[in-house]
mmCIF file of C-alpha atoms in Angstrom:
data_model
loop_
_atom_site.group_PDB
_atom_site.id
_atom_site.type_symbol
_atom_site.label_atom_id
_atom_site.label_comp_id
_atom_site.label_asym_id
_atom_site.label_seq_id
_atom_site.Cartn_x
_atom_site.Cartn_y
_atom_site.Cartn_z
ATOM 1 C CA MET A 1361 131.981 114.307 103.599
ATOM 2 C CA GLU A 1362 130.387 110.913 103.919
ATOM 3 C CA ILE A 1363 128.026 108.943 106.103
ATOM 4 C CA LEU A 1364 130.387 106.579 107.889
ATOM 5 C CA ALA A 1365 130.095 102.953 106.751
ATOM 6 C CA CYS A 1366 126.946 103.746 104.732
ATOM 7 C CA LEU A 1367 124.850 103.532 107.898
ATOM 8 C CA SER A 1368 121.266 104.661 107.428
ATOM 9 C CA GLU A 1369 120.007 104.944 110.988
ATOM 10 C CA GLU A 1370 119.324 108.068 113.016
ATOM 11 C CA GLY A 1371 122.556 109.478 114.446
ATOM 12 C CA ALA A 1372 124.930 107.834 111.947
ATOM 13 C CA GLN A 1373 128.191 109.786 112.065
ATOM 14 C CA VAL A 1374 129.495 111.866 109.188
ATOM 15 C CA ASP A 1375 133.201 112.301 108.505
ATOM 16 C CA THR A 1376 135.697 113.456 105.913
ATOM 17 C CA LEU A 1377 138.257 110.667 106.162
ATOM 18 C CA TYR A 1378 137.972 109.041 102.748
ATOM 19 C CA GLY A 1379 138.283 111.799 100.162
ATOM 20 C CA CYS A 1380 135.803 112.110 97.320
ATOM 21 C CA LYS A 1381 134.086 109.728 94.968
ATOM 22 C CA PRO A 1382 131.961 110.416 91.876
ATOM 23 C CA LEU A 1383 128.302 111.311 92.201
ATOM 24 C CA PRO A 1384 126.019 108.310 91.733
ATOM 25 C CA LYS A 1385 124.482 107.713 88.345
ATOM 26 C CA PRO A 1386 120.710 108.292 88.037
ATOM 27 C CA GLY A 1387 118.778 105.232 89.197
ATOM 28 C CA PHE A 1388 121.641 103.912 91.326
ATOM 29 C CA ALA A 1389 120.812 100.640 93.094
ATOM 30 C CA ASN A 1390 123.482 100.513 95.784
ATOM 31 C CA ARG A 1391 122.721 103.196 98.398
ATOM 32 C CA CYS A 1392 126.427 103.331 99.352
ATOM 33 C CA GLU A 1393 127.093 104.946 95.971
ATOM 34 C CA ALA A 1394 125.359 108.030 97.422
ATOM 35 C CA ASN A 1395 126.882 108.206 100.910
ATOM 36 C CA MET A 1396 128.863 111.281 99.802
ATOM 37 C CA ALA A 1397 126.056 112.950 97.830
ATOM 38 C CA TRP A 1398 124.234 115.870 99.494
ATOM 39 C CA VAL A 1399 121.572 118.410 98.504
ATOM 40 C CA TYR A 1400 121.569 121.969 99.886
ATOM 41 C CA PHE A 1401 118.072 123.465 100.185
ATOM 42 C CA GLU A 1402 116.857 127.074 100.396
ATOM 43 C CA ASN A 1403 115.835 126.515 104.030
ATOM 44 C CA LYS A 1404 119.572 125.969 104.682
ATOM 45 C CA THR A 1405 119.328 122.250 105.389
ATOM 46 C CA ILE A 1406 121.701 119.747 103.798
ATOM 47 C CA THR A 1407 120.104 116.389 103.035
ATOM 48 C CA SER A 1408 121.718 113.061 102.205
ATOM 49 C CA LEU A 1409 120.864 111.669 98.795
ATOM 50 C CA MET A 1410 121.534 108.207 100.267
ATOM 51 C CA ASN A 1411 118.813 108.234 102.940
ATOM 52 C CA GLY A 1412 117.041 111.630 102.900
ATOM 53 C CA MET A 1413 118.237 112.529 106.400
ATOM 54 C CA CYS A 1414 119.529 115.968 107.378
ATOM 55 C CA LEU A 1415 123.113 116.782 108.224
ATOM 56 C CA GLN A 1416 123.163 117.868 111.872
ATOM 57 C CA ALA A 1417 125.708 119.115 114.366
ATOM 58 C CA ASP A 1418 125.532 118.262 118.051
ATOM 59 C CA LEU A 1419 125.679 121.779 119.482
ATOM 60 C CA GLN A 1420 126.301 120.400 122.998
ATOM 61 C CA SER A 1421 129.379 118.418 121.951
ATOM 62 C CA PRO A 1422 132.766 120.105 122.407
ATOM 63 C CA GLU A 1423 134.160 117.680 119.805
ATOM 64 C CA GLY A 1424 131.824 119.007 117.108
ATOM 65 C CA VAL A 1425 130.104 115.688 116.361
ATOM 66 C CA VAL A 1426 128.283 115.712 113.019
ATOM 67 C CA SER A 1427 125.705 113.088 112.115
ATOM 68 C CA VAL A 1428 122.487 112.596 110.162
ATOM 69 C CA GLY A 1429 118.982 112.615 111.559
ATOM 70 C CA THR A 1430 115.337 113.063 110.683
ATOM 71 C CA CYS A 1431 114.828 116.577 109.320
ATOM 72 C CA THR A 1432 113.010 118.527 112.031
ATOM 73 C CA ASP A 1433 114.405 122.057 111.478
ATOM 74 C CA ILE A 1434 116.084 122.052 114.906
ATOM 75 C CA ASP A 1435 119.149 124.126 115.732
ATOM 76 C CA GLY A 1436 122.089 122.259 114.336
ATOM 77 C CA GLN A 1437 120.367 121.276 111.065
ATOM 78 C CA ARG A 1438 120.776 124.605 109.266
ATOM 79 C CA TRP A 1439 124.039 125.501 107.538
ATOM 80 C CA ARG A 1440 125.682 128.359 105.669
ATOM 81 C CA GLN A 1441 128.376 128.188 103.037
ATOM 82 C CA GLU A 1442 131.543 130.246 103.399
ATOM 83 C CA GLY A 1443 133.639 129.620 100.311
ATOM 84 C CA ARG A 1444 134.467 125.896 100.380
ATOM 85 C CA THR A 1445 133.477 125.541 104.031
ATOM 86 C CA ILE A 1446 130.087 124.958 105.606
ATOM 87 C CA ARG A 1447 129.253 126.170 109.108
ATOM 88 C CA VAL A 1448 126.293 125.315 111.277
ATOM 89 C CA LEU A 1449 123.797 128.088 112.009
ATOM 90 C CA HIS A 1450 122.441 128.256 115.533
ATOM 91 C CA ASN A 1451 120.760 130.780 117.792
#
């Protein structure tokens, strides 16, 4: 999954349209090298290595819109892994 068009602003959409690319090398200079790199934390958030924002699902959207936003521990920013799939946790 990638941050669409390497956008770094709040609400930038995330998709899975372009397959995979290698992880960025340490000290990468071009932030777009990391638009598919994510870190999963113990608090169940997934954070972009490109811009430090959290993966978030719009729980009000019937289309299942996924984007990035400032990490605030809101519903829609916590995830669980089920095999090779991730699912949003919400109350």
